[in-house]
PDB file of C-alpha atoms in Angstrom:
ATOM      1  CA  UNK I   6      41.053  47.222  26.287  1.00 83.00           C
ATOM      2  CA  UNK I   7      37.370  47.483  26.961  1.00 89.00           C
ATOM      3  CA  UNK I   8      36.857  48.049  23.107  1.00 87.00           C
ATOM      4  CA  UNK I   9      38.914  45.008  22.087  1.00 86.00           C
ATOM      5  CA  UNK I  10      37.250  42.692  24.924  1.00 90.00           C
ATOM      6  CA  UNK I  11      33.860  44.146  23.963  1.00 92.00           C
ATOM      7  CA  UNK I  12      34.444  43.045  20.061  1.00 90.00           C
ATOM      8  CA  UNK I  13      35.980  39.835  21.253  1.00 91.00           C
ATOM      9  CA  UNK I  14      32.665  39.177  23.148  1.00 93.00           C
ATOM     10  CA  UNK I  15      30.921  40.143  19.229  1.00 92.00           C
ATOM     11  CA  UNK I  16      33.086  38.053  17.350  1.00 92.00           C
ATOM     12  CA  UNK I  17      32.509  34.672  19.887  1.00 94.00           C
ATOM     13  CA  UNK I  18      28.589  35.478  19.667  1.00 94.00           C
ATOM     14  CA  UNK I  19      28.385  35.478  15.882  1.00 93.00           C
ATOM     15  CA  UNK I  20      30.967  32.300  15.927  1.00 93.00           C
ATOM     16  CA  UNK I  21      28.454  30.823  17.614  1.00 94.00           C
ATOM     17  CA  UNK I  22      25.189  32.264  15.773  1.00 93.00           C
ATOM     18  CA  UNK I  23      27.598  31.236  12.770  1.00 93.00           C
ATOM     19  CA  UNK I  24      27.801  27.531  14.253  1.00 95.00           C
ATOM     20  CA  UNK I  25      24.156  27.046  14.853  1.00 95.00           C
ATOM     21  CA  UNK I  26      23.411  28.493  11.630  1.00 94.00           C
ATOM     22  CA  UNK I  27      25.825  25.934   9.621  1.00 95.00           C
ATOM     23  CA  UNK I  28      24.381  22.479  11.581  1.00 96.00           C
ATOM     24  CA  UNK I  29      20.511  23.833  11.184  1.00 95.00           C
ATOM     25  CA  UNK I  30      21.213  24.380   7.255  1.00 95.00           C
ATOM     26  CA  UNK I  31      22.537  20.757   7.282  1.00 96.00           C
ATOM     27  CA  UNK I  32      19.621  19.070   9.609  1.00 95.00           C
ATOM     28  CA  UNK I  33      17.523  21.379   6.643  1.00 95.00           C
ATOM     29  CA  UNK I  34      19.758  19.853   4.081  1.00 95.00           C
ATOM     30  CA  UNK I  35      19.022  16.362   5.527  1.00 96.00           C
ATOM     31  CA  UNK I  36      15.610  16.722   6.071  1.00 95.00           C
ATOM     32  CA  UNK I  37      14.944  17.818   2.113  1.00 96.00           C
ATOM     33  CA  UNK I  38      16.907  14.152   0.902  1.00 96.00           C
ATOM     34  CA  UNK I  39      15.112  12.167   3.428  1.00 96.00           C
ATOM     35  CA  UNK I  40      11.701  13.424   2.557  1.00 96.00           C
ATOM     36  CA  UNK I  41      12.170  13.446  -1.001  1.00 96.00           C
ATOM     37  CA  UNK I  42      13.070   9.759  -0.566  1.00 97.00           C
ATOM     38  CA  UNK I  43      10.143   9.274   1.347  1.00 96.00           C
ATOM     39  CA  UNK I  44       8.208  10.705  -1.224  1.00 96.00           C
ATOM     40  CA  UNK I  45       9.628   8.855  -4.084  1.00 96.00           C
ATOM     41  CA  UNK I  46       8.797   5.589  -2.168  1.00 96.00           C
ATOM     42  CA  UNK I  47       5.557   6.440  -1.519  1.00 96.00           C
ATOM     43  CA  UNK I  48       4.516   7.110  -5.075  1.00 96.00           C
ATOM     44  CA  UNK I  49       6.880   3.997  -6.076  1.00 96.00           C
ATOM     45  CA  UNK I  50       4.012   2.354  -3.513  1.00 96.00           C
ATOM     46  CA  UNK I  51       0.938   4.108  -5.328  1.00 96.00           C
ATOM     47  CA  UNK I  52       2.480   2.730  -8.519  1.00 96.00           C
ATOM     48  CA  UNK I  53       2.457  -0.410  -7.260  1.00 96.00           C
ATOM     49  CA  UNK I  54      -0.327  -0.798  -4.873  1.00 96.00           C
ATOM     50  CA  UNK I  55      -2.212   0.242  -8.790  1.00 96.00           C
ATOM     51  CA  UNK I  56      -0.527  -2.583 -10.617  1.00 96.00           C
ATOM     52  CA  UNK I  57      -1.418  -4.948  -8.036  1.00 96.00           C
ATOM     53  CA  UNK I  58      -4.761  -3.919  -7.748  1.00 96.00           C
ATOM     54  CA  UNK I  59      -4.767  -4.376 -11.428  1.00 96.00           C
ATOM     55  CA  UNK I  60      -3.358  -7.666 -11.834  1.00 96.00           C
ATOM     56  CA  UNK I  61      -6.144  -8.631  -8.923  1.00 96.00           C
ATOM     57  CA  UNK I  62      -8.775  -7.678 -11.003  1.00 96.00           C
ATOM     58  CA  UNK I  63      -7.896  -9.660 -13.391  1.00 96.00           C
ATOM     59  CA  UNK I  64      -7.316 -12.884 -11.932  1.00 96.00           C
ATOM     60  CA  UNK I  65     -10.556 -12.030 -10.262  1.00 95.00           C
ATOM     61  CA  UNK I  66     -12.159 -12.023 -13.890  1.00 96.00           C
ATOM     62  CA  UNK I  67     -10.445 -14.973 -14.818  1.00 96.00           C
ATOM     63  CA  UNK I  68     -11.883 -16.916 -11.760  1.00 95.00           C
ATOM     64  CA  UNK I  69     -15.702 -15.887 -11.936  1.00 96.00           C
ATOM     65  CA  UNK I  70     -15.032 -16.917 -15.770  1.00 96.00           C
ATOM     66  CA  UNK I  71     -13.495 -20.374 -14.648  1.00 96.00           C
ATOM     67  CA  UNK I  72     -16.717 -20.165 -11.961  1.00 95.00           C
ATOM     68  CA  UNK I  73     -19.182 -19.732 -15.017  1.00 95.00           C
ATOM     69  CA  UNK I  74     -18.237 -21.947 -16.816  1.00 96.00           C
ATOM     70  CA  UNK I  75     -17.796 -24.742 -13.949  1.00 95.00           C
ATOM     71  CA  UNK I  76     -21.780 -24.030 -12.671  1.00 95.00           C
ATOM     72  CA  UNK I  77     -22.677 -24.297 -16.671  1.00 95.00           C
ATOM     73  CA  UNK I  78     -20.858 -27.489 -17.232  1.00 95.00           C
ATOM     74  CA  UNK I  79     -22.436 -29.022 -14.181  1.00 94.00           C
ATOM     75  CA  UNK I  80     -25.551 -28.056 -14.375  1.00 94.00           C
ATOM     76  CA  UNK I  81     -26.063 -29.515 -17.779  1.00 95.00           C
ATOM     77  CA  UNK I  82     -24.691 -32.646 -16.380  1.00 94.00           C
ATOM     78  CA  UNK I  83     -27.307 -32.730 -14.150  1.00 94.00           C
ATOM     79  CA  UNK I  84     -29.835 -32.184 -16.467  1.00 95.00           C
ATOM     80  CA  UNK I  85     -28.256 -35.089 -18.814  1.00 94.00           C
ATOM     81  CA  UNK I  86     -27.989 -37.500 -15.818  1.00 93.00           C
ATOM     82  CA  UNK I  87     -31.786 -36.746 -14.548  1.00 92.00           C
ATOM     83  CA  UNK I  88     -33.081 -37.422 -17.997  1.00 92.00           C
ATOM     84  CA  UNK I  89     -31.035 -40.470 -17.696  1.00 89.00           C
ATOM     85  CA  UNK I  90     -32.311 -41.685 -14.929  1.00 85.00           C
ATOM     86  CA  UNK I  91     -35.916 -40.705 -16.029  1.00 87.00           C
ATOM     87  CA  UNK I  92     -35.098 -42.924 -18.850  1.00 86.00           C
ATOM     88  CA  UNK I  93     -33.939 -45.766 -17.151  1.00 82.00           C
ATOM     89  CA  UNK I  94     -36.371 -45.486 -14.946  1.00 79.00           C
ATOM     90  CA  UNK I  95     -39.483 -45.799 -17.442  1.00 80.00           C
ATOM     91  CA  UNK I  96     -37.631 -48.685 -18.714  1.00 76.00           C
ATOM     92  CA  UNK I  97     -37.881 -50.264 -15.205  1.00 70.00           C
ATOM     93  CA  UNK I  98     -41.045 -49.477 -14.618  1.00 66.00           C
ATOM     94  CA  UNK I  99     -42.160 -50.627 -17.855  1.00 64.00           C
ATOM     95  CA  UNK I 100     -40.203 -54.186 -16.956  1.00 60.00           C
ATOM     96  CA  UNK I 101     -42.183 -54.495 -13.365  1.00 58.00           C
ATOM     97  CA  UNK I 102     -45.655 -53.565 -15.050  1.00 61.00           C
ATOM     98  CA  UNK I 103     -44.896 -56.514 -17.793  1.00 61.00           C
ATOM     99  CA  UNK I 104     -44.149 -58.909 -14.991  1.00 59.00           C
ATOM    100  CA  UNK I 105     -47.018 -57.585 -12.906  1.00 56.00           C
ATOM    101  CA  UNK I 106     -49.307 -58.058 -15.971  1.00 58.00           C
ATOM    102  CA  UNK I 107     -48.139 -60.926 -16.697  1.00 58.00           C
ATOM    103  CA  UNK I 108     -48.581 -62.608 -13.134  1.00 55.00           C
ATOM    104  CA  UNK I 109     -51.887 -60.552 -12.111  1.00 51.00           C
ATOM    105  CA  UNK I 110     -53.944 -60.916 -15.585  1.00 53.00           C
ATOM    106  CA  UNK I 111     -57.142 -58.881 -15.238  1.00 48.00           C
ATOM    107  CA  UNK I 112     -56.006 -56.656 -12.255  1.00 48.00           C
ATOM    108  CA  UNK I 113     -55.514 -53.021 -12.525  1.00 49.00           C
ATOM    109  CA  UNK I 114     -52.407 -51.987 -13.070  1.00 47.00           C
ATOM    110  CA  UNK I 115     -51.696 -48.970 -10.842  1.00 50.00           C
ATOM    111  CA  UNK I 116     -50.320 -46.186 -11.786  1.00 49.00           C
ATOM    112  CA  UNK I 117     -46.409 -45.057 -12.143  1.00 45.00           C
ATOM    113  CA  UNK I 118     -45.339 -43.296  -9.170  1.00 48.00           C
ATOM    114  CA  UNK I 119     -42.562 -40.370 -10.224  1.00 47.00           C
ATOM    115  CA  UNK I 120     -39.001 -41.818  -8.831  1.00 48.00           C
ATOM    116  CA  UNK I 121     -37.294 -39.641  -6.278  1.00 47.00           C
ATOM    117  CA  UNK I 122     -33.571 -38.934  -7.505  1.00 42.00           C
ATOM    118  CA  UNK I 123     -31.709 -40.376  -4.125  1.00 45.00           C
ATOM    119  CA  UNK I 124     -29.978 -43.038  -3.386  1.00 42.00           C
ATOM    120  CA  UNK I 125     -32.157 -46.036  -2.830  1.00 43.00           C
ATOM    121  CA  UNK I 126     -30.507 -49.807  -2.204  1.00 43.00           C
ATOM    122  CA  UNK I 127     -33.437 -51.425  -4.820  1.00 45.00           C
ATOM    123  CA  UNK I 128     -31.907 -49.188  -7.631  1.00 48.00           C
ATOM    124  CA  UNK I 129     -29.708 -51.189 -10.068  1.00 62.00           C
ATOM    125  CA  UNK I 130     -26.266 -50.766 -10.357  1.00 78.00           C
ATOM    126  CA  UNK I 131     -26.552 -47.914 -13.151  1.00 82.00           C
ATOM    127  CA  UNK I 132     -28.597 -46.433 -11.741  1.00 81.00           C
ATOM    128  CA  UNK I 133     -27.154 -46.028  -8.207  1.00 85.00           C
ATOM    129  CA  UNK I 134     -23.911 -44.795  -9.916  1.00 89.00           C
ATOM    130  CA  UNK I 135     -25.968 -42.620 -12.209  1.00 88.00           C
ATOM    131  CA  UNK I 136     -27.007 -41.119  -8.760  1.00 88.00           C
ATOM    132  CA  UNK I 137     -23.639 -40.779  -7.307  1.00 91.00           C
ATOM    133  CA  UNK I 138     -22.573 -38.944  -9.801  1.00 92.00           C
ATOM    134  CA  UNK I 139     -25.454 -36.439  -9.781  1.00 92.00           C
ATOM    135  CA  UNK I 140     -25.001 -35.943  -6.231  1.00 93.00           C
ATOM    136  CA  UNK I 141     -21.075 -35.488  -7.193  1.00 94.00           C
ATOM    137  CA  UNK I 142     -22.153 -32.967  -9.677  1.00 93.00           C
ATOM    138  CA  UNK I 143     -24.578 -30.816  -6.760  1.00 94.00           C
ATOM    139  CA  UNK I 144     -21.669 -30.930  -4.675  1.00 94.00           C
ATOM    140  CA  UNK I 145     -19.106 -29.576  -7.214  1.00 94.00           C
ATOM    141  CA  UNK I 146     -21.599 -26.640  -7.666  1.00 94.00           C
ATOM    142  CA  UNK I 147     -22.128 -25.887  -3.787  1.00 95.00           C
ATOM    143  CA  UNK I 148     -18.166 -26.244  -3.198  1.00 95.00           C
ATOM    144  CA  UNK I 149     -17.737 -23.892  -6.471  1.00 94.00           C
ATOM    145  CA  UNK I 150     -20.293 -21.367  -4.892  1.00 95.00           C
ATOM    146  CA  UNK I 151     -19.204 -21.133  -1.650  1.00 95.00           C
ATOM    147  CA  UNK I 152     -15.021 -20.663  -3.202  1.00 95.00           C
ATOM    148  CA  UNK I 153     -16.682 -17.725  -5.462  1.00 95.00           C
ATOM    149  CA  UNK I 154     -18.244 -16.304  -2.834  1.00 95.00           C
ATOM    150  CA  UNK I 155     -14.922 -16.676  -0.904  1.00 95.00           C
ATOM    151  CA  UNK I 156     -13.031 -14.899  -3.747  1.00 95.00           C
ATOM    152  CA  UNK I 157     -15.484 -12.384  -4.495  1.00 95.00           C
ATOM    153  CA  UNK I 158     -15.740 -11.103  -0.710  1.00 96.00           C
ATOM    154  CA  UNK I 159     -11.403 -11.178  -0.421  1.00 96.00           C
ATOM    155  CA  UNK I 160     -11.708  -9.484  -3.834  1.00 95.00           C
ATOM    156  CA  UNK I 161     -13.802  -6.735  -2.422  1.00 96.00           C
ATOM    157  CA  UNK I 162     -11.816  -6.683   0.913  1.00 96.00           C
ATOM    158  CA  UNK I 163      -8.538  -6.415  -1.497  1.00 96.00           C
ATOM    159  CA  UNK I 164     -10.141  -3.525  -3.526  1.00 96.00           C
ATOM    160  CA  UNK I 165     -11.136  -1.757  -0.393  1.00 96.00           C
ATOM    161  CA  UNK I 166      -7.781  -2.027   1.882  1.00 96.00           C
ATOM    162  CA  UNK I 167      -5.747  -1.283  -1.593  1.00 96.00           C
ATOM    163  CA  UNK I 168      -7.866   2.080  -1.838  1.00 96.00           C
ATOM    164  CA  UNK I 169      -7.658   2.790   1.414  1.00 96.00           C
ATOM    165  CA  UNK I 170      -3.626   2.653   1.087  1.00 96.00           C
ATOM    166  CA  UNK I 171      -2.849   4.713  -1.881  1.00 96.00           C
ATOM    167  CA  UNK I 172      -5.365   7.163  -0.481  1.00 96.00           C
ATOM    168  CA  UNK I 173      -2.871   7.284   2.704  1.00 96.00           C
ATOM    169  CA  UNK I 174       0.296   7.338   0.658  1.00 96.00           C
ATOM    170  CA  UNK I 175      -1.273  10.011  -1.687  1.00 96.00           C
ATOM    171  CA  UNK I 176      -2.226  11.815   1.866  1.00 96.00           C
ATOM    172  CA  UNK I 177       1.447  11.494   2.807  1.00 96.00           C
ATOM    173  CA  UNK I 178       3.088  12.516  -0.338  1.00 96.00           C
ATOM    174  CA  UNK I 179       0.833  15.768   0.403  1.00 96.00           C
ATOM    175  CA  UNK I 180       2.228  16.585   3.434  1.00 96.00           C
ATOM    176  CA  UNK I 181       5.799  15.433   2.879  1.00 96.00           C
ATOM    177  CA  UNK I 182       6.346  17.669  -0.250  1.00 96.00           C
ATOM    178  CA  UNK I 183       4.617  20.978   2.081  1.00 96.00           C
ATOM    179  CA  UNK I 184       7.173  19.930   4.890  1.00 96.00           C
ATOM    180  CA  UNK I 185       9.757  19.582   2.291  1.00 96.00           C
ATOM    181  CA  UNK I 186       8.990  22.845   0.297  1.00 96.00           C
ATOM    182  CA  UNK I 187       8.906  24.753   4.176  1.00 95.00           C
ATOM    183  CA  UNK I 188      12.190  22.720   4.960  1.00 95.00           C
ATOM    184  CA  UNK I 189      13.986  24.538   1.755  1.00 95.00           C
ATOM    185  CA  UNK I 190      12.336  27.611   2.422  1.00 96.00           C
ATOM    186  CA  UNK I 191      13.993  27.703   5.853  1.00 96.00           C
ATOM    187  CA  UNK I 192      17.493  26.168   4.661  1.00 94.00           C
ATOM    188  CA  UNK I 193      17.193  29.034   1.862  1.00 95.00           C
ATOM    189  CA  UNK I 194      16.811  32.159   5.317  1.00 96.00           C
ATOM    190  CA  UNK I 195      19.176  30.059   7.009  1.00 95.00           C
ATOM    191  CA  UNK I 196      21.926  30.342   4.274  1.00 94.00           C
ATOM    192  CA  UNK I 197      20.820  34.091   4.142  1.00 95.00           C
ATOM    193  CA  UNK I 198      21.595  34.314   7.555  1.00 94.00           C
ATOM    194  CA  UNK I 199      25.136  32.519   7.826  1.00 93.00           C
ATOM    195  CA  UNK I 200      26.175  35.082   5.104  1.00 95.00           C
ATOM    196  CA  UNK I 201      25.511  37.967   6.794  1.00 94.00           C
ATOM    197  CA  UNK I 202      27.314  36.543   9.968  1.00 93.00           C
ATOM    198  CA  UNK I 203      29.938  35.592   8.011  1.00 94.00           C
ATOM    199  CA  UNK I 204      30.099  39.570   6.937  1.00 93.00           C
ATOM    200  CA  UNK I 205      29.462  40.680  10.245  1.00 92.00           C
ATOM    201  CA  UNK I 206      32.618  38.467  11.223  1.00 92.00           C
ATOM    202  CA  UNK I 207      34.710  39.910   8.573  1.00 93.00           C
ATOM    203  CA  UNK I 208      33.690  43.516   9.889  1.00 93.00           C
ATOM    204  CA  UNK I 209      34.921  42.466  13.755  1.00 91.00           C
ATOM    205  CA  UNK I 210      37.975  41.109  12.739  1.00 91.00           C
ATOM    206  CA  UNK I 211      38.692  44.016  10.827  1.00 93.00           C
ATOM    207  CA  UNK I 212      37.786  46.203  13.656  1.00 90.00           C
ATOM    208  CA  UNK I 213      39.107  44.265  16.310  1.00 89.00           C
ATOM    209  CA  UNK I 214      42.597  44.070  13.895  1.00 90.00           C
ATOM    210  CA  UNK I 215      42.066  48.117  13.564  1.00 88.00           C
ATOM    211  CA  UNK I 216      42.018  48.220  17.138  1.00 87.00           C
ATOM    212  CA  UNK I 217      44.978  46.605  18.233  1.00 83.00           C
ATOM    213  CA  UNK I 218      46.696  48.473  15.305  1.00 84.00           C
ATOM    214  CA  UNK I 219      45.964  51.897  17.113  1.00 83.00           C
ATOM    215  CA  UNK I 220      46.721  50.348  21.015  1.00 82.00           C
ATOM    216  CA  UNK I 221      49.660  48.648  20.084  1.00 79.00           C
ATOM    217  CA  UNK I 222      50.942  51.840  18.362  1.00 76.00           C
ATOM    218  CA  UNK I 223      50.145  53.723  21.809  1.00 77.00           C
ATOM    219  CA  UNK I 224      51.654  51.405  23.954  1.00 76.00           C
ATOM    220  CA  UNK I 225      54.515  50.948  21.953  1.00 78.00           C
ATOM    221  CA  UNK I 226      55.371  54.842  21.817  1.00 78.00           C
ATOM    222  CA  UNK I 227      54.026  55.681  25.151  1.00 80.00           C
ATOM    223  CA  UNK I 228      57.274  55.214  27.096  1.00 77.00           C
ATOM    224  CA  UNK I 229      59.312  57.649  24.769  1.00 79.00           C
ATOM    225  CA  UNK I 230      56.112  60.374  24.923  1.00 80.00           C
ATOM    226  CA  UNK I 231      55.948  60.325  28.130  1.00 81.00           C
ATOM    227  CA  UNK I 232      60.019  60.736  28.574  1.00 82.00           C
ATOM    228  CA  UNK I 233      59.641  63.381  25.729  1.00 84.00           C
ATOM    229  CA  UNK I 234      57.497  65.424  27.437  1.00 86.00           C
ATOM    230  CA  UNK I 235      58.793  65.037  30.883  1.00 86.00           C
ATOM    231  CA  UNK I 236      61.757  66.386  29.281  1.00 86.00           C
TER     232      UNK I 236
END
């Protein structure tokens, strides 16, 4: 009896050694899918985050192209409109000295003063719109200077925070493929483990199975021994 209870007490130990063993291989089991997951999404990110990154740079390109070429076209038609207005200009001053010489004969003519390119409410009609749109033209390139500038630094910002994140996913893909490769390591010993409980189970039942074989035989005959011998 003490035999059998003390093998009982085996067997219900490694049962439960056998139990513990089985739901740690499958927490192991789900810990491997969930971080291989993990890992595929992360470089599915990197891949991604790249592309984007990519595709940034190139509408990046494409604006400070666009920007180029708006600053080029405008400043040429400021140069067109100035030499317009120096042009009308000499022709006005050219009319006012005729008048002048004709209505102050034997005076000095003073000289030309250089016209200041702002509005002024003497200008003639041209030449007031002629301004407007020169003034139209200088604010185009300010507003296109200050968007570029705009871009540029959210460009730079982009590059920067883009970096930063597929050097954290990288970082992350790291760590989750060590804890991964220690996670099947340890489901690997684990599985090692439940086997040889599983053998050291097989060896108690046996014994415990031997053991009631060799009781039950002596308690079965015992009664007839002992009346044999008291005979």
């Amino acid at each position: 009896k003490d035999e059998l209870q003390q093998t009982e007490m085996s067997i219900a130990k490694a049962d439960d050694q056998s139990a513990d063993l089985q739901a740690k291989i499958g927490s192991l089991q789900s810990d491997e899918v969930r971080l291989q997951d993990e890992i595929e999404a992360a470089k599915a990110a990197i891949g991604q985050a790249q592309i984007d990154l990519q595709r940034a740079s190139e509408d990046r390109q494409k604006e400070n192209l666009d920007f180029q070429k708006t600053i080029a076209d405008q400043t040429i038609t400021i140069e067109i409109l100035l030499k317009a207005m120096e042009r009308l200009a000499q022709f006005y001053d050219a009319q006012f000295l005729q008048k002048s010489a004709a209505g102050h004969k034997g005076k000095q003519t003073p000289p030309v003063q250089q016209m200041e390119y702002k509005p002024n409410a003497g200008a003639s009609g041209v030449m007031s719109m002629i301004e407007k749109l020169i003034y139209d033209a200088k604010d185009l390139v300010k507003d296109s200077k200050a968007a570029e500038s705009e871009s540029q630094a959210a460009y730079e910002q982009l590059v920067a925070d883009t970096n930063q994140s597929i050097s954290d996913l990288a970082a992350a893909v790291v760590e989750k493929t060590s804890a991964k490769a220690k996670a099947h390591k340890d489901r690997l010993g684990a599985e090692s483990d439940l086997m040889d409980t599983v053998d050291e189970l097989e060896g108690l039942h046996k014994y415990e199975a031997d053991v009631h074989e060799e009781c039950d035989y002596v308690l079965k005959n015992f009664g007839a021994r002992q009346q044999a011998r008291g005979e």
